[in-house]
Coordinates of C-alpha atoms in Angstrom, one line a residue:
M190 CA 0.2 0.1 -0.1
K191 CA 1.1 3.6 -0.5
V192 CA 0.0 7.2 0.9
I193 CA 0.7 10.2 -0.8
A194 CA 0.9 13.4 1.1
F195 CA 0.8 17.0 -0.5
N196 CA 2.3 19.6 1.2
G197 CA 0.8 22.9 0.5
S198 CA 3.6 25.2 2.3
P199 CA 5.7 27.8 0.5
K200 CA 8.1 26.0 2.9
K201 CA 9.8 22.6 1.8
E202 CA 10.4 21.7 5.2
G203 CA 8.3 23.9 7.5
N204 CA 6.2 22.8 10.2
T205 CA 3.6 21.4 7.5
A206 CA 6.0 19.2 6.1
Q207 CA 7.1 18.2 9.6
A208 CA 3.2 17.6 10.6
L209 CA 3.1 15.6 7.7
K210 CA 6.0 13.5 8.4
V211 CA 4.3 12.7 12.0
V212 CA 1.3 11.2 10.6
L213 CA 3.3 9.3 8.1
A214 CA 5.4 7.9 10.4
E215 CA 2.9 5.8 12.0
M216 CA 2.0 4.2 8.6
E217 CA 5.7 3.8 7.7
K218 CA 5.7 1.7 11.1
A219 CA 3.0 -0.8 9.3
G220 CA 5.0 -0.9 6.5
I221 CA 3.2 1.4 4.1
E222 CA 5.3 3.3 1.5
T223 CA 4.8 7.0 1.9
E224 CA 5.9 10.1 -0.1
I225 CA 5.8 13.8 0.1
I226 CA 5.1 16.0 -2.6
H227 CA 5.8 19.9 -2.4
V228 CA 2.9 21.7 -3.5
G229 CA 2.7 25.3 -1.9
A230 CA 5.9 26.3 -3.7
K231 CA 4.7 25.9 -7.4
E232 CA 3.3 28.3 -9.5
L233 CA -0.2 26.9 -10.2
R234 CA -3.0 28.3 -12.7
Q235 CA -6.6 28.3 -11.0
C236 CA -8.9 26.3 -12.3
T237 CA -10.8 28.0 -15.8
A238 CA -13.9 26.0 -15.3
C239 CA -13.5 25.1 -19.1
G240 CA -15.1 21.9 -18.7
M241 CA -12.5 20.2 -20.8
C242 CA -11.5 17.1 -18.6
A243 CA -15.1 16.3 -18.9
R244 CA -15.2 16.1 -22.1
N245 CA -12.0 14.7 -22.9
K246 CA -12.4 12.0 -20.1
N247 CA -8.7 11.5 -20.0
E248 CA -8.3 12.0 -16.5
E249 CA -6.3 15.3 -17.5
C250 CA -6.4 19.2 -16.9
I251 CA -5.9 21.0 -20.1
L252 CA -4.0 23.4 -18.4
N253 CA -0.6 20.9 -18.8
Q254 CA 2.2 23.7 -18.0
D255 CA 2.9 22.2 -14.8
D256 CA 3.1 19.3 -12.8
V257 CA -0.9 18.7 -11.6
N258 CA -1.8 15.9 -14.3
L259 CA 1.4 13.8 -12.9
W260 CA 0.1 14.1 -9.3
I261 CA -3.5 13.3 -10.4
Q262 CA -1.8 10.1 -11.4
K263 CA 0.1 9.6 -8.4
M264 CA -3.0 10.0 -6.3
K265 CA -5.0 7.6 -8.9
E266 CA -2.6 5.0 -7.9
A267 CA -2.2 5.5 -4.0
D268 CA -4.5 4.0 -1.7
G269 CA -4.3 6.9 0.7
I270 CA -4.3 10.6 0.2
L271 CA -3.1 13.0 2.7
L272 CA -3.3 16.7 2.4
G273 CA -1.8 19.3 4.4
S274 CA -1.8 23.4 4.4
P275 CA -0.7 26.4 6.6
V276 CA -3.4 28.8 7.5
H277 CA -3.4 32.0 5.4
Y278 CA -6.2 34.3 6.3
S279 CA -8.2 31.3 8.1
G280 CA -7.9 29.2 4.6
I281 CA -5.5 27.3 2.9
S282 CA -2.5 28.3 0.6
A283 CA -3.3 29.8 -2.7
S284 CA -1.2 27.2 -4.4
M285 CA -2.7 24.5 -2.6
K286 CA -6.3 25.5 -3.5
A287 CA -5.1 25.8 -7.4
F288 CA -4.1 22.2 -7.4
L289 CA -6.9 21.1 -5.0
D290 CA -9.6 22.4 -7.4
R291 CA -8.2 21.3 -10.6
A292 CA -7.0 17.8 -9.3
F293 CA -10.3 17.0 -8.0
Y294 CA -12.5 18.4 -10.6
V295 CA -10.7 15.8 -13.2
A296 CA -11.3 12.9 -10.5
S297 CA -15.3 13.9 -10.2
N298 CA -15.2 14.3 -14.0
N299 CA -13.5 10.8 -14.8
A300 CA -15.3 8.2 -13.1
G301 CA -14.5 9.3 -9.9
L302 CA -10.6 8.4 -9.8
F303 CA -10.4 8.9 -6.0
R304 CA -13.5 7.2 -5.1
H305 CA -13.0 5.2 -2.0
K306 CA -9.7 6.1 -1.5
V307 CA -8.7 7.0 2.1
G308 CA -8.3 10.8 2.6
A309 CA -7.3 12.8 5.6
S310 CA -6.2 16.5 6.0
L311 CA -4.4 18.5 8.6
A312 CA -3.4 22.3 9.2
V313 CA -1.0 24.0 10.7
V314 CA -1.6 27.6 12.1
R315 CA 0.3 30.1 14.5
R316 CA -2.7 31.3 16.3
S317 CA -6.2 30.8 15.0
G318 CA -7.8 29.7 11.7
G319 CA -6.8 26.4 11.8
V320 CA -10.7 24.7 11.9
P321 CA -11.6 26.7 8.8
A322 CA -8.7 25.7 6.7
F323 CA -8.8 22.2 8.1
D324 CA -12.6 22.3 7.3
A325 CA -11.8 23.5 3.5
L326 CA -9.3 20.5 2.6
N327 CA -12.2 18.0 4.2
R328 CA -14.6 19.3 1.5
Y329 CA -12.5 18.2 -1.4
I330 CA -12.3 14.7 0.3
Q331 CA -15.9 14.6 1.4
Y332 CA -17.1 15.4 -2.1
S333 CA -15.1 12.5 -3.6
E334 CA -16.7 9.7 -1.8
M335 CA -13.6 9.1 -0.1
I336 CA -13.3 7.3 3.2
M337 CA -12.0 9.5 6.5
P338 CA -10.5 8.5 9.6
S339 CA -10.4 11.0 12.3
S340 CA -8.4 11.5 15.3
N341 CA -9.4 12.6 18.9
Y342 CA -9.6 16.0 17.7
W343 CA -9.6 18.3 14.6
N344 CA -6.6 17.8 12.6
V345 CA -5.1 21.4 13.7
I346 CA -1.4 21.8 15.0
H347 CA 0.5 25.2 16.1
G348 CA 3.7 26.4 15.4
T349 CA 5.2 29.7 13.8
R350 CA 8.5 28.9 12.8
P351 CA 10.0 25.8 11.8
G352 CA 9.9 22.7 14.2
D353 CA 7.3 24.8 16.5
I354 CA 4.9 22.3 16.0
H355 CA 7.3 19.5 18.3
S356 CA 6.2 21.7 21.4
D357 CA 2.5 21.3 20.8
E358 CA 1.8 18.0 22.8
E359 CA -1.6 17.9 22.0
G360 CA -1.3 18.4 18.5
L361 CA 1.3 15.7 17.9
Q362 CA -0.7 13.4 19.9
I363 CA -3.8 14.5 17.6
L364 CA -1.5 13.8 14.5
R365 CA -0.3 10.4 16.0
V366 CA -4.0 9.2 16.2
L367 CA -4.9 9.9 12.9
G368 CA -1.6 8.4 11.7
K369 CA -2.6 5.1 13.4
N370 CA -6.4 5.4 12.6
M371 CA -5.4 6.0 8.9
T372 CA -3.1 3.2 9.1
W373 CA -6.0 0.7 10.7
L374 CA -8.4 1.8 8.2
L375 CA -6.2 1.4 5.1
Q376 CA -5.7 -2.5 6.3
V377 CA -9.3 -3.0 7.0
L378 CA -10.4 -1.9 3.7
E379 CA -7.5 -3.7 1.6
E380 CA -8.8 -7.2 3.3
G381 CA -12.8 -6.1 3.3
K382 CA -12.2 -5.4 -0.5
K383 CA -11.8 -9.1 -1.0
K384 CA -14.9 -10.1 0.4
Y385 CA -17.2 -7.1 -0.3
P386 CA -17.2 -5.4 -3.7
A387 CA -17.5 -1.8 -3.5
P388 CA -21.1 -0.3 -4.3
E389 CA -21.6 0.8 -8.3
R390 CA -20.9 4.5 -8.6
E391 CA -24.3 6.5 -9.6
K392 CA -23.9 9.0 -12.3
K393 CA -23.9 12.5 -10.5
A394 CA -27.3 14.4 -10.5
V395 CA -26.6 18.0 -11.3
T396 CA -29.5 20.7 -10.5
N397 CA -29.4 24.4 -9.8
F398 CA -32.0 26.7 -8.3
I399 CA -32.5 29.1 -11.2
R400 CA -35.7 28.3 -13.0

């Protein structure tokens, strides 16, 4: 099994990366392969709502000048996906949002590429705004029929300078518990799929409120 994590911080080895490593370390103990991809320092275009991913059905975003399509395929092949972002004005980083908007829109328009994968997220914050950012990350997971493990509190850890998170005792426990629960869920799903086939995917019903 493999879990791929995405670091939405501009800093490659900052607190977000270190928080992701705390979660992934629990999975590595169980022999699960892990990888962290640094998204936050990339210049990524936002989704233009062109709809070409839905028309082409080729599992790609038409904006192909960056690594988003490569990352989509990595996510498709992974068993679990872990999202991490610093908090910017109570939200996630701009690069992370551009990436997630495009990747998850492609996935939803191409047979639900991330459907029934295990997905989790975490936010790293100096003081406040962590829960809104955490909620924003979770919306991508919940929209995609992914399966989400939880922890013993919301997955938010505090720190300003790189390494500060290791002084947040409760935050570290939250992330360790998340890693253990995500590991267990991955293992249970792997065994369960052998006996219980997944339900068929329903075609998305799309409506609006304009008459």
